[in-house]
Coordinates of C-alpha atoms in Angstrom, one line a residue:
X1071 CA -4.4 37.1 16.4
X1072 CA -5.8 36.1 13.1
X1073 CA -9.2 37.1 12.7
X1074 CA -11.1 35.8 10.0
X1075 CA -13.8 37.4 7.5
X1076 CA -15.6 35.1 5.3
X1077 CA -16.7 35.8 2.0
X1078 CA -19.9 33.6 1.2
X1079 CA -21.5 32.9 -2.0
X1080 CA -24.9 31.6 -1.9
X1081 CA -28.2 30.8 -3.7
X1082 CA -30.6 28.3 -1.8
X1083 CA -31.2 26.8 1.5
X1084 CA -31.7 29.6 3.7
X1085 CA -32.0 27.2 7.2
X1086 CA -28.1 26.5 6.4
X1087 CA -26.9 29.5 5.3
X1088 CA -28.4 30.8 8.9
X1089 CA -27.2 27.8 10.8
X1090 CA -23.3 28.6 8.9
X1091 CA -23.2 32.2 9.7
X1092 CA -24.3 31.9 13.6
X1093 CA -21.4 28.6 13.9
X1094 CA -18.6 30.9 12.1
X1095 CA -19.0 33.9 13.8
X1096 CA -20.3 32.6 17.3
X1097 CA -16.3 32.7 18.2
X1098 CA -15.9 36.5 16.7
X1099 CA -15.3 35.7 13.1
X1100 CA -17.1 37.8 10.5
X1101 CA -19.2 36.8 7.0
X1102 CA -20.1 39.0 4.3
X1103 CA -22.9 37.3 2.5
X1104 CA -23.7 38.0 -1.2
X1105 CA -27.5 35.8 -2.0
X1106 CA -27.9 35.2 -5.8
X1107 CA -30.6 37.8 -7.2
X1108 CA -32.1 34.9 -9.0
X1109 CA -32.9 33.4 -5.6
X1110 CA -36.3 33.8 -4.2
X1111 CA -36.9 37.0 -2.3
X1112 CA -38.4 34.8 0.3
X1113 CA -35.3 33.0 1.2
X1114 CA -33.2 36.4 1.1
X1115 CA -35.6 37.9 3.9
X1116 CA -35.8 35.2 5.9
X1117 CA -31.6 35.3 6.0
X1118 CA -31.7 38.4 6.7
X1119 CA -34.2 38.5 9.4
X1120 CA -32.6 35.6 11.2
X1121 CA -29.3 37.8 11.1
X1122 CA -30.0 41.3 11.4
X1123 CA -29.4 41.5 15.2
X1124 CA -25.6 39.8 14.6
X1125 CA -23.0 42.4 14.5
X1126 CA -20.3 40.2 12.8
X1127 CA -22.6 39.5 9.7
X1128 CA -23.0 41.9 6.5
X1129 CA -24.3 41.6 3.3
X1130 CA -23.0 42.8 0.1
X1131 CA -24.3 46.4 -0.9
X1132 CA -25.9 45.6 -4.2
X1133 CA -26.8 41.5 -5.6
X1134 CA -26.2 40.5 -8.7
X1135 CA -28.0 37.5 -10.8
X1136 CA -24.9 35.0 -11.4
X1137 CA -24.6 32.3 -13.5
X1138 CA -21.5 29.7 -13.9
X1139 CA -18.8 30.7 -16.1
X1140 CA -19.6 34.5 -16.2
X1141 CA -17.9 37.3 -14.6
X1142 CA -20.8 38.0 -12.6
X1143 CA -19.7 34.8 -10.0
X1144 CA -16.3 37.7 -9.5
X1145 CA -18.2 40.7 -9.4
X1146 CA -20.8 39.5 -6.1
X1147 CA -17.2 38.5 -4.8
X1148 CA -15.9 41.8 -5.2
X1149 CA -19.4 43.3 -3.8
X1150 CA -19.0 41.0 -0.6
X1151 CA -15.2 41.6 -0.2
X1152 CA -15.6 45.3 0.0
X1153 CA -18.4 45.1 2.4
X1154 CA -16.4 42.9 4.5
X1155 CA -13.8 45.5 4.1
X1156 CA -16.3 48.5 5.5
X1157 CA -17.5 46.7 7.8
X1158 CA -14.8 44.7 9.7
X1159 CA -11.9 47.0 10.3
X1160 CA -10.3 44.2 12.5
X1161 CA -10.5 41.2 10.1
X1162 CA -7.1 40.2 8.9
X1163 CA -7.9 37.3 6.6
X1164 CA -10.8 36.9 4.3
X1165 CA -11.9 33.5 3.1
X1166 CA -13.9 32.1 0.3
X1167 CA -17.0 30.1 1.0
X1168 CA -20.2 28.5 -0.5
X1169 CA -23.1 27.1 1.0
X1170 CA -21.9 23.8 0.7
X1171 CA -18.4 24.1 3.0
X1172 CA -18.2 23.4 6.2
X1173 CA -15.1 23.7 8.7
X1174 CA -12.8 20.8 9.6
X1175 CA -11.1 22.5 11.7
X1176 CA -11.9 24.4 15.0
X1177 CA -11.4 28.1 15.1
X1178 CA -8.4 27.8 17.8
X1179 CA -7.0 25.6 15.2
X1180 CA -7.5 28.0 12.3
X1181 CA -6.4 31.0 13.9
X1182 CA -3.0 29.5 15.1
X1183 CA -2.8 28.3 11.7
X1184 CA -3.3 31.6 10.1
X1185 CA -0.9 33.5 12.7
X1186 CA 2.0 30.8 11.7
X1187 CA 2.8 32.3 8.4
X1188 CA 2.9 35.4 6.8
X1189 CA 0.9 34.7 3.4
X1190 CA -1.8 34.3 1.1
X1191 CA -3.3 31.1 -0.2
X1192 CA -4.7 30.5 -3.6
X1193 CA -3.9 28.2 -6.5
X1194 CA -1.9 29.6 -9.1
X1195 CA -0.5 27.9 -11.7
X1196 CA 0.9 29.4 -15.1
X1197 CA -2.5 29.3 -17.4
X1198 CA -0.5 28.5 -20.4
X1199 CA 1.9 25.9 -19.2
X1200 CA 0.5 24.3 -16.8
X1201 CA -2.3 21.2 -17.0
X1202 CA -4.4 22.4 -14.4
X1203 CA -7.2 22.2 -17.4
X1204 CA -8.0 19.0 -18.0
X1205 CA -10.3 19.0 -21.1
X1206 CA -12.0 21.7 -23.0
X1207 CA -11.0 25.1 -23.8
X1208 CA -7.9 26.7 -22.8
X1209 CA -6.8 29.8 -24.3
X1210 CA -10.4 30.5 -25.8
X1211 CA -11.3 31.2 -22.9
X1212 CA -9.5 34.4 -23.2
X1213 CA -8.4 34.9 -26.4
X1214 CA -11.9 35.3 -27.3
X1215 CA -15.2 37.6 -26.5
X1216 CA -17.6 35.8 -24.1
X1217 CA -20.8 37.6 -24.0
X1218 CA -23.3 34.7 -23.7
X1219 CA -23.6 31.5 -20.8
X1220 CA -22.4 28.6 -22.4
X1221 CA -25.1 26.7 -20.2
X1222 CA -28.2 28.5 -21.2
X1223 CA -27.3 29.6 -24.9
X1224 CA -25.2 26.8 -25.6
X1225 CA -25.7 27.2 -29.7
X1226 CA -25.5 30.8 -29.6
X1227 CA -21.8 30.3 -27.7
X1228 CA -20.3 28.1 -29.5
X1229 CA -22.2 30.1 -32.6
X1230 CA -20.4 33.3 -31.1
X1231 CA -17.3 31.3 -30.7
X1232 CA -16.4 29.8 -34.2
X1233 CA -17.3 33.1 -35.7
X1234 CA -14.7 34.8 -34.0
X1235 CA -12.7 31.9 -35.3
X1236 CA -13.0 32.4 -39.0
X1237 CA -13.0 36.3 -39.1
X1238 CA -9.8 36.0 -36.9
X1239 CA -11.4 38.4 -34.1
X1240 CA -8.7 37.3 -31.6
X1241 CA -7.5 39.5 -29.0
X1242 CA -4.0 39.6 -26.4
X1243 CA -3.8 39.3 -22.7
X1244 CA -2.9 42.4 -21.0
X1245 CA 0.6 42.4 -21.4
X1246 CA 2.0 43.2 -18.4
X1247 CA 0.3 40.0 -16.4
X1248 CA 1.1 36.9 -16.5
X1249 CA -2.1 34.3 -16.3
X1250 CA -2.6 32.1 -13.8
X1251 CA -5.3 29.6 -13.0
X1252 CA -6.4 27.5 -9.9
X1253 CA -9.5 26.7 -7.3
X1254 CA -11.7 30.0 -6.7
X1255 CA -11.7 29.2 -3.0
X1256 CA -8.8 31.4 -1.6
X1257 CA -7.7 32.9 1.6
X1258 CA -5.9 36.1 1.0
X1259 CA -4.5 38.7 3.8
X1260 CA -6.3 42.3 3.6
X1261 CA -3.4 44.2 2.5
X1262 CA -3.3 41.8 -0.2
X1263 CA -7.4 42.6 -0.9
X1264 CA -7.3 45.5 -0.7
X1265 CA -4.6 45.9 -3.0
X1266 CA -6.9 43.7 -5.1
X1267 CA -9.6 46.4 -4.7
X1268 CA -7.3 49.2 -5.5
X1269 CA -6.5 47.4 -8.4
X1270 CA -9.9 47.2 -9.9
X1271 CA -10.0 50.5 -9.5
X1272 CA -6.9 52.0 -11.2
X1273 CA -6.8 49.2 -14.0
X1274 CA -9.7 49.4 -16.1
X1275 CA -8.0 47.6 -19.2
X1276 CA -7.3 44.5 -17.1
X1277 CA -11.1 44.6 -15.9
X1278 CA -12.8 45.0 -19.4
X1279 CA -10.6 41.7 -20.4
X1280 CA -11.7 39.7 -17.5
X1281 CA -15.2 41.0 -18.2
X1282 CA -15.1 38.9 -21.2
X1283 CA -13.3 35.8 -20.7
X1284 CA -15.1 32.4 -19.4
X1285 CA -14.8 31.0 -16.2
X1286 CA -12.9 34.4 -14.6
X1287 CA -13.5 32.7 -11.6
X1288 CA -10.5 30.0 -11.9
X1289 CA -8.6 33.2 -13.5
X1290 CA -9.1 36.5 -12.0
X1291 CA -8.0 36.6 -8.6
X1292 CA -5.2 34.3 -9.0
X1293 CA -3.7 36.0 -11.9
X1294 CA -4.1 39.6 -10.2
X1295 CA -3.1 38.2 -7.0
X1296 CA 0.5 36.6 -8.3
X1297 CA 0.5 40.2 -10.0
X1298 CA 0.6 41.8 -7.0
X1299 CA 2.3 40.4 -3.9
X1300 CA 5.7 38.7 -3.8
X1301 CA 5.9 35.0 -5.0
X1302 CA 7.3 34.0 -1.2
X1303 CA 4.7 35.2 0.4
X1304 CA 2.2 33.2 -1.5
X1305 CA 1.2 29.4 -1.1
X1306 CA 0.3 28.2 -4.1
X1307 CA -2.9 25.7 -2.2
X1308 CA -6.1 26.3 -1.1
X1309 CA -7.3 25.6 2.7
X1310 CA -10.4 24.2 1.3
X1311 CA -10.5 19.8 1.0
X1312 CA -12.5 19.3 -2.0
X1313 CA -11.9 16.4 -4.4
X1314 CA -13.2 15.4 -8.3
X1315 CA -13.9 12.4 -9.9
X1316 CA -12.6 10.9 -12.6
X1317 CA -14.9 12.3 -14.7
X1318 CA -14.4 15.8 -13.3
X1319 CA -17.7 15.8 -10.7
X1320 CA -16.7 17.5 -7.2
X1321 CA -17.1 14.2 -4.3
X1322 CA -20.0 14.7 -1.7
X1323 CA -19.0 13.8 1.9
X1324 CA -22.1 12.1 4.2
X1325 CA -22.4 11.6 7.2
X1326 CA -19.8 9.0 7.7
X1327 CA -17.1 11.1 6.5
X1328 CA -16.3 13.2 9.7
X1329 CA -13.3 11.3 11.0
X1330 CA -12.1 11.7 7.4
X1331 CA -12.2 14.9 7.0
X1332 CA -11.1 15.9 10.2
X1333 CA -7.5 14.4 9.5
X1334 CA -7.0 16.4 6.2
X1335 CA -4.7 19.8 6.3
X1336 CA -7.4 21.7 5.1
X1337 CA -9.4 23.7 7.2
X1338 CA -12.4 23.9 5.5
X1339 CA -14.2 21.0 2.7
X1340 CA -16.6 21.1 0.4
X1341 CA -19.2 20.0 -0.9
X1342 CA -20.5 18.5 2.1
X1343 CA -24.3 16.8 1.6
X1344 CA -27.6 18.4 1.8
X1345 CA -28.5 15.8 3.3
X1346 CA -25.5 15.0 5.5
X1347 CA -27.3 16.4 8.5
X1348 CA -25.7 15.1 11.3
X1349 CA -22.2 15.8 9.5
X1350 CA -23.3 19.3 9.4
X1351 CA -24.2 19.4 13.2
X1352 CA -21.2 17.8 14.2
X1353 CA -19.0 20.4 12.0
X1354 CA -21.3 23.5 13.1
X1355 CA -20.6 22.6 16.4
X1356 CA -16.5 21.9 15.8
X1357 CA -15.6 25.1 14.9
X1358 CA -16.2 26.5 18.3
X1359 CA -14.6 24.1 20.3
X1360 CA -12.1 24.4 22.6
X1361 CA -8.5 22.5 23.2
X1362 CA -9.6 20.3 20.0
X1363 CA -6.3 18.0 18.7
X1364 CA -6.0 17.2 15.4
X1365 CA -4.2 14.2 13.9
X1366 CA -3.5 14.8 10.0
X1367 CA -2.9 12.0 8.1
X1368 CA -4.0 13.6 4.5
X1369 CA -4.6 10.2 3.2
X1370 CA -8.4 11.6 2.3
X1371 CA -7.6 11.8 -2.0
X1372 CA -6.1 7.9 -2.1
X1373 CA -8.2 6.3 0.2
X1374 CA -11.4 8.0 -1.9
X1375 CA -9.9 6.5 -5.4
X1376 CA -8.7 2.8 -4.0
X1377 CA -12.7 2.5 -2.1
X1378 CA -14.2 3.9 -6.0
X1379 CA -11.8 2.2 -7.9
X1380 CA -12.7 -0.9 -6.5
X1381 CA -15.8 -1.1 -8.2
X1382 CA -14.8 0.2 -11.4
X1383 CA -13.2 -2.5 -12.9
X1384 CA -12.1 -2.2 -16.6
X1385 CA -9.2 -1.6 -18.8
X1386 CA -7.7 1.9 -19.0
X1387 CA -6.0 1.9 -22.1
X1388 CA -7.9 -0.4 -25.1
X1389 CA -5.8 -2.4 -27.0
X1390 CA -4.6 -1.4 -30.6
X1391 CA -6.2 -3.4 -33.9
X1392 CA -2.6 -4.3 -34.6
X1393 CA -1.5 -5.5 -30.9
X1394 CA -5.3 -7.9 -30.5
X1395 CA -4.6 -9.4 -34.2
X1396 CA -0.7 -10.1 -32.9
X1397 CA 0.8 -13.1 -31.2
X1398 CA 3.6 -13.5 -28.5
X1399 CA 4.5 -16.5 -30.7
X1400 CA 2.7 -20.4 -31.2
X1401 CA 5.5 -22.6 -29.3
X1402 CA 5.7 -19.7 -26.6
X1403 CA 5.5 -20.3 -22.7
X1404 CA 4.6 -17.0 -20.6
X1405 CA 4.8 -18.4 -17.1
X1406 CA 3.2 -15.6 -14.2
X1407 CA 3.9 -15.3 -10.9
X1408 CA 0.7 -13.2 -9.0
X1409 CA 1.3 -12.3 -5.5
X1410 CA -0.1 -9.3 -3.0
X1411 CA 3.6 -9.2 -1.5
X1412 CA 5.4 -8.4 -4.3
X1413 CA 9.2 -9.2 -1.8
X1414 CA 7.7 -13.0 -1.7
X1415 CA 7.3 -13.4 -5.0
X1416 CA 11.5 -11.4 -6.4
X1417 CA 12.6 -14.1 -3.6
X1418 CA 10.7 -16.8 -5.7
X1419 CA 11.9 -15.3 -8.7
X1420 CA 16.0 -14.9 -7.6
X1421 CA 15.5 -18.7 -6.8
X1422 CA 14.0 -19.4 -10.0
X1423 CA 16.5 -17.4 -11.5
X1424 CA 20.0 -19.1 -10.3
X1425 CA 18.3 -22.8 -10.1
X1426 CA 17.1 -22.9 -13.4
X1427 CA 18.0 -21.1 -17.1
X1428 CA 14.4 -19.1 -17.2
X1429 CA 14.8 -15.7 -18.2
X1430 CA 12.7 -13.7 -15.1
X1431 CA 11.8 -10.3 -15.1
X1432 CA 9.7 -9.0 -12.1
X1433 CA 7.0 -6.6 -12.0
X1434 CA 7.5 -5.1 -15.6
X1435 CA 4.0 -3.8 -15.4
X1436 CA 4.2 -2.3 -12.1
X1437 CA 7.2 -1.0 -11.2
X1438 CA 8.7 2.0 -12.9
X1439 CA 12.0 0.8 -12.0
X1440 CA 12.1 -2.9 -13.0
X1441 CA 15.1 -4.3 -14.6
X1442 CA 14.6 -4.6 -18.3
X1443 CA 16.8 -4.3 -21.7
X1444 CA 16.6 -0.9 -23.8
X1445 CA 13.8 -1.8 -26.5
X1446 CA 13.6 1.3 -28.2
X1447 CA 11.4 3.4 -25.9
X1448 CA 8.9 0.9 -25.4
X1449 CA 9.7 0.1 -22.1
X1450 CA 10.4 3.6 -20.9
X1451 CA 6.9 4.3 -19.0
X1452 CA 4.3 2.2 -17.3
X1453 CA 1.8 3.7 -19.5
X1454 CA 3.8 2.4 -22.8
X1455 CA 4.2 -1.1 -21.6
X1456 CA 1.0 -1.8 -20.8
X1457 CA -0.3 0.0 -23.9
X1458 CA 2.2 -2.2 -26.0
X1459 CA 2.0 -5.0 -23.7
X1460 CA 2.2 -8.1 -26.0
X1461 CA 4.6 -6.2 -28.8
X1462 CA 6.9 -5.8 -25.3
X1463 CA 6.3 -9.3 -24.1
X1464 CA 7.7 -10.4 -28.2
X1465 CA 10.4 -8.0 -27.9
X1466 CA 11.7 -9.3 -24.3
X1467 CA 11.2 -13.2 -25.6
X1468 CA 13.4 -12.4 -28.8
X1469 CA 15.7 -10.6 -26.4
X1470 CA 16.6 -13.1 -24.4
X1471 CA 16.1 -15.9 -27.4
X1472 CA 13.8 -17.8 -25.3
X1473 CA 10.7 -19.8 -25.8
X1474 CA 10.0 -19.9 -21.7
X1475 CA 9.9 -16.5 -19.5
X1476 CA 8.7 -16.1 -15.7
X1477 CA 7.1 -12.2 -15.0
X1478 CA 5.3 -11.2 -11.6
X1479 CA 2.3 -9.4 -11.9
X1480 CA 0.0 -8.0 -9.2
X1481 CA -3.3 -9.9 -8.6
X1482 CA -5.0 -6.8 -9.6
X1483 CA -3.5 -6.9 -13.1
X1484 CA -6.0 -9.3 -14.2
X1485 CA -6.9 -7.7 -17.7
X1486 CA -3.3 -8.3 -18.3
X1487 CA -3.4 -12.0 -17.4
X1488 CA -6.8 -12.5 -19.6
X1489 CA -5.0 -10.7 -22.7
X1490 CA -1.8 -13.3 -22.1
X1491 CA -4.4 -16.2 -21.4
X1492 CA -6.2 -15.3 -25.1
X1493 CA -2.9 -15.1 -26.7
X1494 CA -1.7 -18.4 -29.1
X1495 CA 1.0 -19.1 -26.8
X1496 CA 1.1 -20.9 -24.1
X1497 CA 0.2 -19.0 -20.1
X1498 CA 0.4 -20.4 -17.0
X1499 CA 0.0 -18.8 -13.8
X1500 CA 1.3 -19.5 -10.5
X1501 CA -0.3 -17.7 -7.6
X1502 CA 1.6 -17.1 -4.1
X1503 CA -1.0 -17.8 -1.4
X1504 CA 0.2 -15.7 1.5
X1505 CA -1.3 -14.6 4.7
X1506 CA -2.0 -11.6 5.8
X1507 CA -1.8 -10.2 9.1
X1508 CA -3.4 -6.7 10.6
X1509 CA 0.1 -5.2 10.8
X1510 CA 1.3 -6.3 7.8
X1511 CA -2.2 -4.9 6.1
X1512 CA -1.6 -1.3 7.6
X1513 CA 1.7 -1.3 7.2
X1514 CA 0.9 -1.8 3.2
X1515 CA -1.9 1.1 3.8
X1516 CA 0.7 3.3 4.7
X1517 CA 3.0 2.3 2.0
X1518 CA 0.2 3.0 -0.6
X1519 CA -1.1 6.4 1.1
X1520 CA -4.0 4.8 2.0
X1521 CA -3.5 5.9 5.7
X1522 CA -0.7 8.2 7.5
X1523 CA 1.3 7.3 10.8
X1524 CA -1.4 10.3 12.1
X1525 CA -4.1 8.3 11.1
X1526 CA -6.9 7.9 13.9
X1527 CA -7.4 4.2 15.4
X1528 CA -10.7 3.8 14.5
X1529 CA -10.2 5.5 11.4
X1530 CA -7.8 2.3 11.1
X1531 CA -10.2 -0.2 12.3
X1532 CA -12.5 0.4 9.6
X1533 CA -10.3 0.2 6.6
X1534 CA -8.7 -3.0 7.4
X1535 CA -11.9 -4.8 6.7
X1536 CA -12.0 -3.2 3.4
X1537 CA -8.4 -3.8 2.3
X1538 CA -8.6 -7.3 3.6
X1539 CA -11.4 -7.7 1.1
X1540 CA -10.1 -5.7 -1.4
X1541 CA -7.3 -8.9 -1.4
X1542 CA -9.8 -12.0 -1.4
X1543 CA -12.0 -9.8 -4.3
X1544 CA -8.6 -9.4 -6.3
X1545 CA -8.6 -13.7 -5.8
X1546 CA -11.6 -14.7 -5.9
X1547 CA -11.8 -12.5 -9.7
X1548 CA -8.5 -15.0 -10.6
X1549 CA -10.3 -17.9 -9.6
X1550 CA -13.6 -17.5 -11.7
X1551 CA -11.7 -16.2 -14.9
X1552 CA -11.2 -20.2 -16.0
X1553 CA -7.6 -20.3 -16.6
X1554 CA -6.5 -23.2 -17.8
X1555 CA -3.1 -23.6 -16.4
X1556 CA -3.5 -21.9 -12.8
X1557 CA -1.4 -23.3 -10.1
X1558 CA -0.8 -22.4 -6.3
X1559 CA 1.5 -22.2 -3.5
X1560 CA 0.4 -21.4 -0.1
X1561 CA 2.3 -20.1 2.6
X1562 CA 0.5 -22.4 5.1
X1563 CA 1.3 -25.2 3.0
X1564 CA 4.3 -27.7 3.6
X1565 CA 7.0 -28.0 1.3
X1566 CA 5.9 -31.4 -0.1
X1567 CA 2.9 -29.8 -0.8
X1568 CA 4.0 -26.6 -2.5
X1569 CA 7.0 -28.8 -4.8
X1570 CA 4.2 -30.6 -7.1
X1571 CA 2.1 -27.3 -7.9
X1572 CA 5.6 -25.9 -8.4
X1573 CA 7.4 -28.1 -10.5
X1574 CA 4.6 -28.0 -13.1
X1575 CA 4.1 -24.6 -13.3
X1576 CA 7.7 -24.4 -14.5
X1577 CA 8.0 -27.7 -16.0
X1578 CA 11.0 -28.6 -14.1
X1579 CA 12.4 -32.0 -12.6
X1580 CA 10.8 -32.6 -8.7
X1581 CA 14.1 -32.5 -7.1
X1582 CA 14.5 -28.6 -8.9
X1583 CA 11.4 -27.8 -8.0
X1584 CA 11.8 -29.0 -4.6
X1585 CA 15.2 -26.6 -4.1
X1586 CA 12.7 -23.4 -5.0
X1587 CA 10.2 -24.8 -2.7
X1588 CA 12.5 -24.8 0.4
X1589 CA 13.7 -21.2 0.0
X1590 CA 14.8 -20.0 3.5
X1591 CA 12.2 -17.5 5.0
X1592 CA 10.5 -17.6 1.2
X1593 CA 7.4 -16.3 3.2
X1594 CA 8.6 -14.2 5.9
X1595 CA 7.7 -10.7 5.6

């Protein structure tokens, strides 16, 4: 049976620290603790007094000051790992920790987990290849000498830095490994540490290098670890839930975020609040429970950036000089159908389409995979045709030789609609009022990965409210842009009442308009 050693990296809040060690090895787990030498001596005693008489906790031998970015975050890893090692001769998996993880997971449910397969677990993705970096440096980081903290001396690194640049002063990775990067919290096997160990030991080389290089943290073990043990007995995740912003910040999970984290397949998740207090309790106390059931639904990463994105409202991609300045085309009609369900609003359109001579094209700006006419590469991505949104919309009227074209759009696309709506040509929109029931709203959570067919009831019960909202927001933001041609057809409406709304929208005779409007099942989901 697995049993588990973790590795924990520290600085502050002794009264946690305590409270984590006594909750992780209560069940016969084991933690070797390395505290930052920068820390207060203070906070260091009072751990280790609280501790002392707990046979399942050690400390590393020697402490080391470490700062972010330096080697010296991999070296009091390496100090705890082989105290671990010493000290728990039955451990069979060691895991990385900070202060700010908690488990998700009971131990039962970790152990079984851990027995299940064979491997070790640690993000490692080619360094070189691969766009695990976001922004920043890439191969400066090793390529060059880092001897200084780019947080405390930041003149004197980038100083250091562009020096090297201009007398050339690069330098090779050790040939014989190939880099890899990923997420510093790992759970590796003890053959495979201690293969790591041996490793430092024999291969002094590959130690200077990663002496030197920034952030050896994201580098080190996952590059030495690929090095070492086969690639099918590696999974290339970590067990730890943690998730980033937009603008790169690691999320902070409250109080409010248990049943949430409970149903991710991670077993541990960071960073978990300070001040999250009864979150903490309620985690300390999980991972010693017994016959605890788990229902993953992973929808943790989608449902955190539909909640944030909803309040974020702006457009991704600003528009070129050249595409603001240019015109669909004076004597142009764009006619837009909006609606939530996009299968309403094709049936609207295939109607539109055989009753009428209006070119129709639906969802262009949403769907990957909509029907449209090879324009040269413009329309080959999402990302291009909304970048090059009104030179596309020219391109498709010219295509079709048409003054008059129908597209769907998604409510939520109203950037879109205000960019058509400023144009010289002429926009209407139509908007498909539909109704929305509590099935129909989870069954669209689902489709979106907002929620999983594991996905707790309550869990359930409070998102609806929020997507429901999420859908009268998206109108209410259409209503109080002032368009001037903005029509609507609602699902509770009659037919007589839908055919007016209708037939001006697409200028049409009534007795057209009033074929659309009677559409078998136009409604019916």
């Amino acid at each position: 049976m697995a049993k588990i050693a973790f590795i924990l990296l520290c600085h502050k809040d002794p009264d946690a620290i305590i409270a984590q060690a006594e909750s992780l090895t209560v069940v016969g787990d084991y933690m070797a603790i390395h505290f930052d030498a920068r820390a207060r001596p203070e906070h260091y005693a009072r751990i280790r007094e609280a501790l002392k008489d707990n046979p399942n906790v050690t400390f590393a031998r020697k402490r080391i000051k470490c700062g972010w970015g330096e080697w010296s975050l991999v070296q009091a890893t390496l100090n705890a790992v082989e105290s671990a090692i010493e000290a728990f001769p039955r451990a069979t998996h060691f895991y990385m920790l900070s202060g700010d993880c908690q488990a998700i997971k009971s131990a039962e449910y970790a152990h079984d987990f851990l027995d299940r397969d064979d491997a070790d677990y640690i993000e490692s993705f080619d360094y070189f290849n691969s766009d695990w970096i976001k922004t920043g440096m890439k191969e400066e980081r090793l390529i060059y000498r880092h001897f200084l903290n780019e947080r405390k001396h930041k003149w004197l690194f980038y100083q250091s830095l562009e020096w090297q640049r201009r007398l050339g002063l690069t330098r090779p990775v050790p040939a014989d490994l190939q880099m890899m990067i990923g997420s510093q919290w790992w759970c590796l096997r003890r053959r495979t540490v201690e293969w790591v160990l041996d490793f430092t030991r024999t291969r002094r080389d590959v130690m200077r290098f990663f002496r030197t290089t920034w952030i050896p943290d994201e580098t080190f073990f996952q590059t030495i670890v690929r090095h070492l043990v086969p690639e099918n007995e590696i999974r290339c995740r970590t067990l730890t839930f943690l998730m980033f912003t937009d603008y790169g910040m690691p999320v902070t999970f409250y109080n409010d975020h248990y049943d949430l984290l409970l149903s991710q397949d991670f077993l541990f998740a960071r960073k978990i609040s300070p001040e999250a207090a009864d979150l903490k309790k309620r985690l300390g106390k999980l991972y010693a429970a017994a016959d605890q059931s788990f229902q993953i639904s992973n929808e943790g990463r989608r449902l955190f950036h539909f909640l944030t994105g909803r309040g974020r409202i702006g457009r991704r991609f600003a528009p070129r000089f050249w595409e603001t300045e240019a015109s669909l085309g004076r004597g142009r009609e764009l006619m837009i159908v909006i609606c939530k369900k996009w299968h309403v609003a094709k049936r609207l359109c295939e109607r539109i389409r055989a009753t009428t001579n209006i070119p129709v094209i639906e969802y262009l700006f949403n769907e990957e995979s909509a029907r449209l006419p090879d324009l040269g590469g413009i329309q080959t991505t999402l990302e291009k045709r909304t970048r090059h949104r009104r030179a596309l919309m020219r391109m498709l009227f010219d295509y079709h030789d048409t003054d008059r074209l129908v597209i769907c759009l998604d409510p939520a696309n109203i950037d879109l609609m205000q960019d058509f709506h400023a144009d010289k040509s002429s926009t209407k929109i139509l908007d498909l009022e539909c109704e929305f029931t509590d099935s129909y709203l989870l069954g669209h959570a689902r489709r979106v990965g907002l929620a999983g067919d594991q996905t707790p009831q309550d869990t359930l019960e409070r998102l609806l409210p929020t997507i429901r909202y999420d859908i009268v927001f998206e109108k209410e933001r259409i209503r109080d842009a002032g368009f001037e041609h903005l029509d609507r057809i609602r699902e509770s409406a009659s037919v007589e009442e839908n055919v007016p709304p209708l037939a001006r929208f697409l200028g049409i005779p009534i007795d057209t308009a009033w074929e659309i409007a009677s559409t078998p099942h136009l409604f019916t989901d």
